[in-house]
PDB file of C-alpha atoms in Angstrom:
ATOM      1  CA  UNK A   1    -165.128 261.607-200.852  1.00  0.00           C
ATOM      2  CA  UNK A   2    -164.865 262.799-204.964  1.00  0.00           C
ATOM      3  CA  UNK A   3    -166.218 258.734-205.266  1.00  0.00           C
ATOM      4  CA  UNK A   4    -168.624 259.077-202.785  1.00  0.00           C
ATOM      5  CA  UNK A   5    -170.869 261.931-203.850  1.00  0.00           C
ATOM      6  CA  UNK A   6    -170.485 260.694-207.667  1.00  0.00           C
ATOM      7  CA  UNK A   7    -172.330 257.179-206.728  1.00  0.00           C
ATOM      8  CA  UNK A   8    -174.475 258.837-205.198  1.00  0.00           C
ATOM      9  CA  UNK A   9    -175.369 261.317-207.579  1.00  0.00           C
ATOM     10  CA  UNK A  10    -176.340 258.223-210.159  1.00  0.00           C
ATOM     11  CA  UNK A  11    -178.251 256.620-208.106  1.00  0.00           C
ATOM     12  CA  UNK A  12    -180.487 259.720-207.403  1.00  0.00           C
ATOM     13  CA  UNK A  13    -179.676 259.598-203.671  1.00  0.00           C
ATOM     14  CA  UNK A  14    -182.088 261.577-201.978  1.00  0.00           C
ATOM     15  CA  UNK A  15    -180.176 261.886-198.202  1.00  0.00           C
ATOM     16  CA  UNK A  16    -180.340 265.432-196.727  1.00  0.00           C
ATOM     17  CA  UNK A  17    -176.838 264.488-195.614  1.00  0.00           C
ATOM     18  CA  UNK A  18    -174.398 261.831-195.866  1.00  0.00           C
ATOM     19  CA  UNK A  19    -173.967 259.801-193.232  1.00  0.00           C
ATOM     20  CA  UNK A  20    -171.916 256.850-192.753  1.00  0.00           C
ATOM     21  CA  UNK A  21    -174.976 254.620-193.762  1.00  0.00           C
ATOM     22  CA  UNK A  22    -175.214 256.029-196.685  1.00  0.00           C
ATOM     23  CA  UNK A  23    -171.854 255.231-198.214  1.00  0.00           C
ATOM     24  CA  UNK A  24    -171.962 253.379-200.938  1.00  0.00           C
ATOM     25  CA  UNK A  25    -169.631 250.751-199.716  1.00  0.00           C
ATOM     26  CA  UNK A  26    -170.949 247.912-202.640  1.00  0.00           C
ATOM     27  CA  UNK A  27    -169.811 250.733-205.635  1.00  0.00           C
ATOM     28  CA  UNK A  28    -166.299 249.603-206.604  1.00  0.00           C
ATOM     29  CA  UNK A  29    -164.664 252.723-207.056  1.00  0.00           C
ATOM     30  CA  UNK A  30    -166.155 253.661-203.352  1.00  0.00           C
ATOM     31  CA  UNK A  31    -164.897 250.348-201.920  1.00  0.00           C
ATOM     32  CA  UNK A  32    -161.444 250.216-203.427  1.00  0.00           C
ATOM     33  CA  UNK A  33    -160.643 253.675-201.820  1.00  0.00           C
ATOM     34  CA  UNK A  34    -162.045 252.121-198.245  1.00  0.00           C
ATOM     35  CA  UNK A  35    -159.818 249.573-198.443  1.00  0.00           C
ATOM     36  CA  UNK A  36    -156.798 250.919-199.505  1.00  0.00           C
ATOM     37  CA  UNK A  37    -154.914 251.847-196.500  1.00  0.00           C
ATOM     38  CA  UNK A  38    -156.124 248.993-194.815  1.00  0.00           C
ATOM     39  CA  UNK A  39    -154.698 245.161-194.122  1.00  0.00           C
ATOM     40  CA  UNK A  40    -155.575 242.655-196.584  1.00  0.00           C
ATOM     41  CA  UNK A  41    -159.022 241.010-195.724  1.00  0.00           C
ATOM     42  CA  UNK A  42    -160.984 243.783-196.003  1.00  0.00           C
ATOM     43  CA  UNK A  43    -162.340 243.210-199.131  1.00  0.00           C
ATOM     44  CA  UNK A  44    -163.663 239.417-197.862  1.00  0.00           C
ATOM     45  CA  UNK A  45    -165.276 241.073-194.763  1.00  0.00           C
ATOM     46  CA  UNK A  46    -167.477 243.906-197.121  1.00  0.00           C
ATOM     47  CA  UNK A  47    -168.009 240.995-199.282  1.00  0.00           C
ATOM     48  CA  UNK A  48    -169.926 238.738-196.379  1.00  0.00           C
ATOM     49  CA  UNK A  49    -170.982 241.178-193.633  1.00  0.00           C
ATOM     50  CA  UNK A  50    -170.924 244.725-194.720  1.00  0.00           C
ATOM     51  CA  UNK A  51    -172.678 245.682-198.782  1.00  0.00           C
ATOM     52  CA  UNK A  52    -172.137 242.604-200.965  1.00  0.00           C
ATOM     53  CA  UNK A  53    -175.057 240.994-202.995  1.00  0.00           C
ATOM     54  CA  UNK A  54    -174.836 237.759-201.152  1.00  0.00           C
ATOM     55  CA  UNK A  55    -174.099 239.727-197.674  1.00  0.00           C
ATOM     56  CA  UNK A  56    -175.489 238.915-194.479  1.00  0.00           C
ATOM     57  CA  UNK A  57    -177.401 242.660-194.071  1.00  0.00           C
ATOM     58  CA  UNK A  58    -178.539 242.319-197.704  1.00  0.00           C
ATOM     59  CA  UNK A  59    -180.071 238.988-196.667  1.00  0.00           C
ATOM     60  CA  UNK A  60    -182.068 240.190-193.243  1.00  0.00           C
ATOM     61  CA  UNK A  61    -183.286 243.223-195.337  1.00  0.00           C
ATOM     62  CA  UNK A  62    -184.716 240.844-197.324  1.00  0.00           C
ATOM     63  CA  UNK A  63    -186.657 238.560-194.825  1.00  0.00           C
ATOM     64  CA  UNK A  64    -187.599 241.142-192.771  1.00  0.00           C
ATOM     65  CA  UNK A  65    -190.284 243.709-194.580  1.00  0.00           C
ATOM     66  CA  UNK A  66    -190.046 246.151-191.779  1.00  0.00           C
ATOM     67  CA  UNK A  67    -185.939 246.535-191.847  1.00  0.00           C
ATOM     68  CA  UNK A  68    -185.843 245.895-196.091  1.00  0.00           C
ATOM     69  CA  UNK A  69    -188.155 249.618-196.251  1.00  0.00           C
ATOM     70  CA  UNK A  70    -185.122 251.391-194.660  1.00  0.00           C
ATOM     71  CA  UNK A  71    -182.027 249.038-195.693  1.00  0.00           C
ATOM     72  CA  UNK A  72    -182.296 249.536-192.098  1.00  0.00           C
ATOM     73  CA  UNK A  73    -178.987 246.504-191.869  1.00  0.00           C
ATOM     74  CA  UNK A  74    -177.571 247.715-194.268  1.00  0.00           C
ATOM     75  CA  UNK A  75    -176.895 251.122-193.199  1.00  0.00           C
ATOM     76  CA  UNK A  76    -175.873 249.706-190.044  1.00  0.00           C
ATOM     77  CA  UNK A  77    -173.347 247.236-191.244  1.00  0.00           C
ATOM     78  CA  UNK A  78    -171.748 250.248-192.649  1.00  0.00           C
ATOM     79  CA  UNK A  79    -172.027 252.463-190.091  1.00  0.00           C
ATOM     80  CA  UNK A  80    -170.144 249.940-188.139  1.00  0.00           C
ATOM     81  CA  UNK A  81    -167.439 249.280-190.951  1.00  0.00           C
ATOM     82  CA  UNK A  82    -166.904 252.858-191.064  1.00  0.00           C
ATOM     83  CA  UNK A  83    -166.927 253.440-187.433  1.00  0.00           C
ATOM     84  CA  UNK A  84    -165.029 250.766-186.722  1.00  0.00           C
ATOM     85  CA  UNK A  85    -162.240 249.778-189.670  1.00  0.00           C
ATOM     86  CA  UNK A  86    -159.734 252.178-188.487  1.00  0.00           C
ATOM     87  CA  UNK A  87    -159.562 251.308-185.291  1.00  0.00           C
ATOM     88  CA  UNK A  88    -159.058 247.396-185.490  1.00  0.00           C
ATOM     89  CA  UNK A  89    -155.611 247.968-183.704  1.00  0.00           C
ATOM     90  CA  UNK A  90    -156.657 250.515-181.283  1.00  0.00           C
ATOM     91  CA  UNK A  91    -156.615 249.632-177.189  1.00  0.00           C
ATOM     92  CA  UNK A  92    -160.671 250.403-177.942  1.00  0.00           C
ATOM     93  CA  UNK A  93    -161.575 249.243-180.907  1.00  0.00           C
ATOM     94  CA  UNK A  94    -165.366 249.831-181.918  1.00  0.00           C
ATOM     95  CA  UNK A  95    -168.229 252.117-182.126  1.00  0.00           C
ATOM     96  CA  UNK A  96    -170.954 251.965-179.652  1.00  0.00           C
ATOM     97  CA  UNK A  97    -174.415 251.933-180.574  1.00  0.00           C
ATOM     98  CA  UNK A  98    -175.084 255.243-179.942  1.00  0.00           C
ATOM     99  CA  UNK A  99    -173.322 256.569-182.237  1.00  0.00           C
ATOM    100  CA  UNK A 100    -174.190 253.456-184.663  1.00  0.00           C
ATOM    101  CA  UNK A 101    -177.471 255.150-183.920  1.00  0.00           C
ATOM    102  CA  UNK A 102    -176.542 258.926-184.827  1.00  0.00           C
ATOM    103  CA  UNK A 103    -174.666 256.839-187.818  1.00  0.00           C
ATOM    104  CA  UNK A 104    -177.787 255.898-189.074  1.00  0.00           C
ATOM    105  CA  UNK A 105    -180.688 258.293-188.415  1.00  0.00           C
ATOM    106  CA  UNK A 106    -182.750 259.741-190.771  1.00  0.00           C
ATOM    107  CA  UNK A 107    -185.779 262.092-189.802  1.00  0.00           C
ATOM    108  CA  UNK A 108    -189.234 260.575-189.687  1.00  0.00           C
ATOM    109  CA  UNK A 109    -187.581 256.799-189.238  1.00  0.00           C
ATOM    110  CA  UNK A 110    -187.751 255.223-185.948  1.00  0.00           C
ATOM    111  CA  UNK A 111    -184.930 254.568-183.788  1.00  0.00           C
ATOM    112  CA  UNK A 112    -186.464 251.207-182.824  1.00  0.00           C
ATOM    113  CA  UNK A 113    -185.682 249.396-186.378  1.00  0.00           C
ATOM    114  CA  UNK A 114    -182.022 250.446-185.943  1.00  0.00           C
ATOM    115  CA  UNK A 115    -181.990 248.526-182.621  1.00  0.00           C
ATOM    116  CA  UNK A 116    -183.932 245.246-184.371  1.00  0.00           C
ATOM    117  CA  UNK A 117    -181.270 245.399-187.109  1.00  0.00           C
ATOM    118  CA  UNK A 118    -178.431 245.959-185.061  1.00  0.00           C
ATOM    119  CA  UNK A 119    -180.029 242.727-182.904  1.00  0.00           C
ATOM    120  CA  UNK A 120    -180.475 240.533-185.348  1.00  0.00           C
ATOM    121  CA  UNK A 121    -177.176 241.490-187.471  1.00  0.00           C
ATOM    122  CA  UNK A 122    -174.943 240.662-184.651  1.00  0.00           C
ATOM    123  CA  UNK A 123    -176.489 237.418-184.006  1.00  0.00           C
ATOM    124  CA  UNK A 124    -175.671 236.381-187.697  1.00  0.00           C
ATOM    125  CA  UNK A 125    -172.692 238.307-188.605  1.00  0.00           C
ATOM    126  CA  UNK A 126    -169.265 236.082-189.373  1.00  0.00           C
ATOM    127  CA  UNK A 127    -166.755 239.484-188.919  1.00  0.00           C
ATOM    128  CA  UNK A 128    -168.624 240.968-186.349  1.00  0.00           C
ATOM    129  CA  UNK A 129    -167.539 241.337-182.633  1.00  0.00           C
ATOM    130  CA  UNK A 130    -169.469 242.976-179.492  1.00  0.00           C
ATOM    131  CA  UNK A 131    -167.953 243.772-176.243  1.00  0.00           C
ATOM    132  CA  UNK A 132    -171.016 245.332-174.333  1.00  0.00           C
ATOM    133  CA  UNK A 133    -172.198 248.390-175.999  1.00  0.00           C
ATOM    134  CA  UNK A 134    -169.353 248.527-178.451  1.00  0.00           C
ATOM    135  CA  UNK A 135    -169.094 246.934-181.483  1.00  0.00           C
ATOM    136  CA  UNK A 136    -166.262 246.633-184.459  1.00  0.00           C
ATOM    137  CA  UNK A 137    -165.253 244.307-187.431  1.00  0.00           C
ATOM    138  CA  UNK A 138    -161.803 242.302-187.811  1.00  0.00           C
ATOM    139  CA  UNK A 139    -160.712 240.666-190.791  1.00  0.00           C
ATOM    140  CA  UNK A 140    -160.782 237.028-188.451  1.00  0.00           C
ATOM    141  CA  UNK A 141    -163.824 235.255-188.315  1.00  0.00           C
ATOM    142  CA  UNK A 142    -165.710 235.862-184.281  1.00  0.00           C
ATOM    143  CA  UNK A 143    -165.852 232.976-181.947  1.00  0.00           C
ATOM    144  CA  UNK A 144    -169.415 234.086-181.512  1.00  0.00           C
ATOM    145  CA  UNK A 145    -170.218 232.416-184.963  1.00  0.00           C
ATOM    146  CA  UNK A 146    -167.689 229.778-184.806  1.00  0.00           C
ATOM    147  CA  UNK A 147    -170.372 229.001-181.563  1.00  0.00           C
ATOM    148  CA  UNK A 148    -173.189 229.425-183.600  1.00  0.00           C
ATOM    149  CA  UNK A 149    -172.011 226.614-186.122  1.00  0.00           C
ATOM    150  CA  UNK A 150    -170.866 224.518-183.532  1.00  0.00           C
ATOM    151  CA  UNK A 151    -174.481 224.752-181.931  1.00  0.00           C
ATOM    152  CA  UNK A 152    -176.181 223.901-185.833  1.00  0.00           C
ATOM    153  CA  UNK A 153    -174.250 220.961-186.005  1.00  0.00           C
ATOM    154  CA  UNK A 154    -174.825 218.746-182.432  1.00  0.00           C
ATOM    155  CA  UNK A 155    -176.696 215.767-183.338  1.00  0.00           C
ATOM    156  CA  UNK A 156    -180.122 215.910-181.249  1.00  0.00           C
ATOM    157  CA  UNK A 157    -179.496 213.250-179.254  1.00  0.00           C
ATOM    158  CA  UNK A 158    -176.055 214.481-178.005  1.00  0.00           C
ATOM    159  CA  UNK A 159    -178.253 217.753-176.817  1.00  0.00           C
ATOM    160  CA  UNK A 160    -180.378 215.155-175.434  1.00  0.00           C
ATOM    161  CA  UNK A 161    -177.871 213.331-173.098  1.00  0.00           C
ATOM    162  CA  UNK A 162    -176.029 216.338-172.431  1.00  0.00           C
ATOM    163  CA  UNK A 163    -179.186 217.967-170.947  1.00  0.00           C
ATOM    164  CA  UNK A 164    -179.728 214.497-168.887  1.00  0.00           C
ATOM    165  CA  UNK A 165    -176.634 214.826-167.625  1.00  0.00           C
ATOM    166  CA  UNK A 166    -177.122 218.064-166.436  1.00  0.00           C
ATOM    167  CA  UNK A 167    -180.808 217.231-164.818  1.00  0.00           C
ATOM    168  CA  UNK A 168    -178.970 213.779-163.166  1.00  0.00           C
ATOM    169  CA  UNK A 169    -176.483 216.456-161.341  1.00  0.00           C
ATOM    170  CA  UNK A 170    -178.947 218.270-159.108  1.00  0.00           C
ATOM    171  CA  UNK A 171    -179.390 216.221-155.971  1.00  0.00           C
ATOM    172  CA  UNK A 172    -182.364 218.105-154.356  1.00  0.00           C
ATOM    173  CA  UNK A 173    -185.235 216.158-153.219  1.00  0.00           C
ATOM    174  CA  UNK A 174    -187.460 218.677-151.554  1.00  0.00           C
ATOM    175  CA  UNK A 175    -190.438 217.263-149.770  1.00  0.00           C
ATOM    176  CA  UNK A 176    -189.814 213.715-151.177  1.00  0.00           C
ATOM    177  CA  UNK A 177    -187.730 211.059-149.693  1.00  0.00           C
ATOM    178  CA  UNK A 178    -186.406 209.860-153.460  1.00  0.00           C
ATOM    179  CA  UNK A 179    -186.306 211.705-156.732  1.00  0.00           C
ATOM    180  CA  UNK A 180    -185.891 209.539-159.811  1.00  0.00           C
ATOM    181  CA  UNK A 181    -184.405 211.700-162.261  1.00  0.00           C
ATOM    182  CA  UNK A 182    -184.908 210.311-166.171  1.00  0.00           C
ATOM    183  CA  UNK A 183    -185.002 206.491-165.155  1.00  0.00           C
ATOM    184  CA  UNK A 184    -183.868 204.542-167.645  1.00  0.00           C
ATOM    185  CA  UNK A 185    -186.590 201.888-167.276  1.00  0.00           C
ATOM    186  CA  UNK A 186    -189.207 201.496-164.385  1.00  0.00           C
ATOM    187  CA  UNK A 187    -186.865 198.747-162.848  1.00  0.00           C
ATOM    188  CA  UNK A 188    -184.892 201.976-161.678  1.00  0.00           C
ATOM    189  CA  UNK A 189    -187.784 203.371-159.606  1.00  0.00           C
ATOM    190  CA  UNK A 190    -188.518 201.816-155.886  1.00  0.00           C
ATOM    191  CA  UNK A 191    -191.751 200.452-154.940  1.00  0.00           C
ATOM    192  CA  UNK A 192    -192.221 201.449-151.722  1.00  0.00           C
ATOM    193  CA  UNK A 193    -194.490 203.369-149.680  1.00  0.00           C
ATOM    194  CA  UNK A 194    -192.929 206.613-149.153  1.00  0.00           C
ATOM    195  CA  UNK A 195    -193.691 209.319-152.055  1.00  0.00           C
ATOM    196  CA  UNK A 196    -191.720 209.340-154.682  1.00  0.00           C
ATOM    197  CA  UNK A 197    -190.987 212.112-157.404  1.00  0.00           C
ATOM    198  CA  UNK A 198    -189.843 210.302-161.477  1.00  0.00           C
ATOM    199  CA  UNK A 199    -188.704 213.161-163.793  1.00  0.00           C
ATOM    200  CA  UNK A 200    -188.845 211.943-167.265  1.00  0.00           C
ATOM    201  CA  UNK A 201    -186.674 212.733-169.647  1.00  0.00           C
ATOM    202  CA  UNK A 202    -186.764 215.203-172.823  1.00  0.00           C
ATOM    203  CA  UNK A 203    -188.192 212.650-175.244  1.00  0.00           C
ATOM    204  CA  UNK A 204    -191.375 212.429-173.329  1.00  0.00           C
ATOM    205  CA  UNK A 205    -192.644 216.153-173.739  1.00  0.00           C
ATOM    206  CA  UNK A 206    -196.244 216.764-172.310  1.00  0.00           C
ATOM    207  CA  UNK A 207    -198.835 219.293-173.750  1.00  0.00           C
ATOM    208  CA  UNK A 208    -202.458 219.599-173.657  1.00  0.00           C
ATOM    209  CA  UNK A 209    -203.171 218.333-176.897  1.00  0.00           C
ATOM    210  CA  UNK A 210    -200.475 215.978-177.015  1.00  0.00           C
ATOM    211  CA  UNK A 211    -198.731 214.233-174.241  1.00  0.00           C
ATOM    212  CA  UNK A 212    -199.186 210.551-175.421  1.00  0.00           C
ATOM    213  CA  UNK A 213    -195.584 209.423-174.944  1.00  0.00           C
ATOM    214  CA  UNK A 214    -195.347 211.487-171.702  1.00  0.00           C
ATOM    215  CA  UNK A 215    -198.572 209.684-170.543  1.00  0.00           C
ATOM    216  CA  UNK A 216    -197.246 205.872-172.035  1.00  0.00           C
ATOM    217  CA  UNK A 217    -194.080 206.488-170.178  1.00  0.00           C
ATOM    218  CA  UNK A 218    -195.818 207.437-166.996  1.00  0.00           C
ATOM    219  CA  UNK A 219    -198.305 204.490-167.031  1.00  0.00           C
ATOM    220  CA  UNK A 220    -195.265 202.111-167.629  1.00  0.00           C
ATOM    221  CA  UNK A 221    -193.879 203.051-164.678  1.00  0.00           C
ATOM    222  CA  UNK A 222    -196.829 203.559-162.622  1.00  0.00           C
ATOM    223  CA  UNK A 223    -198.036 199.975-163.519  1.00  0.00           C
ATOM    224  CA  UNK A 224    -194.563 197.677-162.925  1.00  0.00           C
ATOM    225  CA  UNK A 225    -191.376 197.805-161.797  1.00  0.00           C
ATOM    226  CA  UNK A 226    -189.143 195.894-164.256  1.00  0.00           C
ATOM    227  CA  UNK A 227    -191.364 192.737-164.664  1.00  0.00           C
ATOM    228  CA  UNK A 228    -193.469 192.632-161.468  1.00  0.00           C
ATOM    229  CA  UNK A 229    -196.718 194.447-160.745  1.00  0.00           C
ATOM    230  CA  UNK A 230    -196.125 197.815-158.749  1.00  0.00           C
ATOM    231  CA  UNK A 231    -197.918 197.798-155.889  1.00  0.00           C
ATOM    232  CA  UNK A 232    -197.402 201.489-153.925  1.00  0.00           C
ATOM    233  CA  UNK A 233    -198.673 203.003-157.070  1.00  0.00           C
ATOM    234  CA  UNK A 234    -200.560 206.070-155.502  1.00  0.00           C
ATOM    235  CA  UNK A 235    -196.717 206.908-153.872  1.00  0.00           C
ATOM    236  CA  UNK A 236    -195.690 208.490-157.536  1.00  0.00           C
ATOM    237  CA  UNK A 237    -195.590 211.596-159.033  1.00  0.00           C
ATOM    238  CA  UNK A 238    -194.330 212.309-162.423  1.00  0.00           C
ATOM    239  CA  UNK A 239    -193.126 215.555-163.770  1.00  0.00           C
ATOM    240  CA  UNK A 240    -192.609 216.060-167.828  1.00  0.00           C
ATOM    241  CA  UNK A 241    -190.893 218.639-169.787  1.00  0.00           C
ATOM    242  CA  UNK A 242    -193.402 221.290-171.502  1.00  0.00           C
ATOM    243  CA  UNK A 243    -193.386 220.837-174.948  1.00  0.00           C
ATOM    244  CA  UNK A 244    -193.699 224.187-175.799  1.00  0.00           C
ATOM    245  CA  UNK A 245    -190.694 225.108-173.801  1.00  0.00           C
ATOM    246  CA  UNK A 246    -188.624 222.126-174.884  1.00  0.00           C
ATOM    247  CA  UNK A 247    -187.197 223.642-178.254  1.00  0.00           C
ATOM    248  CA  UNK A 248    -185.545 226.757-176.214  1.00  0.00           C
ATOM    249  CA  UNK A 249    -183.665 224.287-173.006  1.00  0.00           C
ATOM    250  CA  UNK A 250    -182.531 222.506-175.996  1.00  0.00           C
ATOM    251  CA  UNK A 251    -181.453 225.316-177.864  1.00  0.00           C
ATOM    252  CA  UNK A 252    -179.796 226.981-174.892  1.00  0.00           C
ATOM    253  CA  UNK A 253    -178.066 223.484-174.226  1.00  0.00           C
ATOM    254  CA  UNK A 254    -176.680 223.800-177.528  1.00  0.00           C
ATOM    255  CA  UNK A 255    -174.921 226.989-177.354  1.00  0.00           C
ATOM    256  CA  UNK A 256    -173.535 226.014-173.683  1.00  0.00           C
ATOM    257  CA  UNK A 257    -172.118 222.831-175.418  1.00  0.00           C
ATOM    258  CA  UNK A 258    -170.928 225.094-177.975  1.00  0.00           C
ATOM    259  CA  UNK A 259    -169.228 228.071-175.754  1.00  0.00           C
ATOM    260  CA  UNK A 260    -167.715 225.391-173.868  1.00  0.00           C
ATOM    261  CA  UNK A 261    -165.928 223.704-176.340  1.00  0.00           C
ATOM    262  CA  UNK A 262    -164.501 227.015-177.392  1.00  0.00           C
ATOM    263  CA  UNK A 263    -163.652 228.119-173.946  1.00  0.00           C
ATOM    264  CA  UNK A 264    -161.540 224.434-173.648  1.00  0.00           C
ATOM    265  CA  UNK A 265    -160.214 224.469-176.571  1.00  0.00           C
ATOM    266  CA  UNK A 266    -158.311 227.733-176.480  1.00  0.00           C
ATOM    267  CA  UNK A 267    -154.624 226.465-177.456  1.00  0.00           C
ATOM    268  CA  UNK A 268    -155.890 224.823-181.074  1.00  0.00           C
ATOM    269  CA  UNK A 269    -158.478 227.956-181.279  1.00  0.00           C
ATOM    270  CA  UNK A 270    -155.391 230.332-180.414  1.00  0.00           C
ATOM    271  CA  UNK A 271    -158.078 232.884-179.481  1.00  0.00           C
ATOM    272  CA  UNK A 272    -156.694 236.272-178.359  1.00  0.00           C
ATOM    273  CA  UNK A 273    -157.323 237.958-174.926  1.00  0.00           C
ATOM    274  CA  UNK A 274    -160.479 239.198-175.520  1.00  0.00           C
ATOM    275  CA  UNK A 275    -162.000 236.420-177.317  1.00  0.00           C
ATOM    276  CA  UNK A 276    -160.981 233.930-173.833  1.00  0.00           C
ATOM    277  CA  UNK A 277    -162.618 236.077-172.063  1.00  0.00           C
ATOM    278  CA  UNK A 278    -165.695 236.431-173.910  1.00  0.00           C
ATOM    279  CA  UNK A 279    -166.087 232.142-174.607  1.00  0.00           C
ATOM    280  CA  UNK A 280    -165.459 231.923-170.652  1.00  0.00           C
ATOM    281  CA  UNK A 281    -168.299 234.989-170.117  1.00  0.00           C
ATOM    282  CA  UNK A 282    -170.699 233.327-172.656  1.00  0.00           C
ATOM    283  CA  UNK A 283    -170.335 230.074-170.886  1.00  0.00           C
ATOM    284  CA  UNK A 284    -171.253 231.201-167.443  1.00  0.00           C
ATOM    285  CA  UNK A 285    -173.752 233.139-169.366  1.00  0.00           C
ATOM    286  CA  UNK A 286    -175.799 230.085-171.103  1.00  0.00           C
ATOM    287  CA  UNK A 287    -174.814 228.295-167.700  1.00  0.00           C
ATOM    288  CA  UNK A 288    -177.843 230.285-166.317  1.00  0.00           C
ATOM    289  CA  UNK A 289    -179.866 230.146-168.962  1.00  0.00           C
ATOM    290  CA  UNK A 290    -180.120 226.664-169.158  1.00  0.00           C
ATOM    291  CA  UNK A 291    -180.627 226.545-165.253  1.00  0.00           C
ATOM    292  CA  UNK A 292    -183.583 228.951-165.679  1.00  0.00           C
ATOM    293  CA  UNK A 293    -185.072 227.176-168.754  1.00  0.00           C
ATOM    294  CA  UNK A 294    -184.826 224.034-166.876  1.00  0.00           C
ATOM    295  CA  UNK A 295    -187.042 224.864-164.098  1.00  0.00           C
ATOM    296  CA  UNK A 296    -189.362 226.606-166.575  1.00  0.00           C
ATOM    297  CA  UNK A 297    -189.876 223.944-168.649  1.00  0.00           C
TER     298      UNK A 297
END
């Protein structure tokens, strides 16, 4: 605590109390005492996700104006480390956010920009892990961002096929005799007299201002079939994908791709208890996101 109060006192810290935001975790004298008692690692998780000058908090303060005024990440990355450090090999590891809250609050600041850094610093954090309300650090990397890289690196077409597949599974026609999900060509679609639905597929997006390919790939199905002339042409329908709504299915697609391949690939992952159960929770999860985005786009 001696370490504590003398960083503080040079850098003119003005806190009416010290809180565990307010630890100067980045001061070396400060950080060696923190990590002391505890396994090795430590040191590489302050570095990245708690008060380093290339840390993740650092960096959100930074592109955000409205959490940079308050170090509002920051002081919550190190509310969490100091909530939560001790406790790595507890049964119930973790602070919750309330008292990440109480961790953090200073008067006349809103309690809003804690939430909106504690949002946005879990979805980037390497270290961090969240089991509902509670949240901790361990010295091993989450599967949450081993998802998130997995997601970054699909190649856009494999999203692309991988969200065909998933349209091509649904076998509800509704009020039309024949739904032609994605045709690969307009050989694939019947000419008959009965109505007929043709979904096409995410490379044909539609908007107001812009739905030339949708419209070219309509007309070259509404015109022939393979190489003849179509003749039922007033039996068709077509139904596009919204092209403002496109980039979150395929975004959504990517982090079920991603959550599954972690949930199947538990023995080379060698993910402990909680971890399983999380990848298998996170996959129904953005199972039902992608159903929802799919009908809204």
């Amino acid at each position: 605590m001696a370490s504590v109060i003398h960083a503080l006192w040079e850098r003119n810290d003005g806190g009416l109390l010290i809180l565990p935001a307010s630890i100067p975790i980045d001061h070396s004298a400060v950080q060696a005492e923190l990590v002391r008692y505890l396994d090795p690692g430590w040191s590489a998780v302050i570095a990245k996700d708690v008060d380093g000058i290339t840390s993740v908090p650092l960096s959100i303060d930074q592109d955000v104006p409205t959490l940079g005024r308050y170090s509002a990440t920051r002081r919550v990355a190190r509310t969490v480390y100091m909530g939560s450090a001790p406790t790595l090999q507890t049964k119930n590891p973790g602070i919750d956010d309330r008292r990440i809250r109480l961790g953090c609050a200073q008067p006349g600041e809103a309690e809003a920009t804690v939430g909106d850094a504690l949002r946005r610093f879990a979805d980037r954090a390497t270290y961090l892990y969240q089991d509902g309300s509670r949240y901790w650090f361990s010295t091993q990397p989450s599967v949450a961002r081993i998802a998130d890289d997995r997601a970054a690196q699909y190649d856009p077409h494999d999203v692309d096929a991988k969200l065909v597949e998933w349209l091509r599974k649904d076998r509800a026609r509704g009020d039309f005799p024949s739904v032609h999900i994605v045709p690969d060509g307009s050989g694939e679609v019947s000419d008959e007299m009965e109505a007929r639905l043709v979904i096409l597929g995410p490379e044909y997006p539609y908007a107001r201002n812009d739905g030339v390919r949708a419209v070219e790939a309509a007309e070259s199905i509404l015109n022939t079939r393979g190489s003849a002339q179509r003749i039922y042409r007033n039996a068709l329908a077509f139904l596009a994908p919204d092209q403002q709504r496109l980039p979150e299915l395929r975004q959504a697609v990517r982090f079920w791709m991603a959550w599954s391949s972690i949930a199947d690939e538990h023995e080379q992952l060698n993910p402990d208890a909680f971890q399983r159960k999380q990848a298998e929770s996170k996959r129904g999860e953005f199972e039902k996101t992608v159903a929802a985005r799919i009908l809204e786009t």
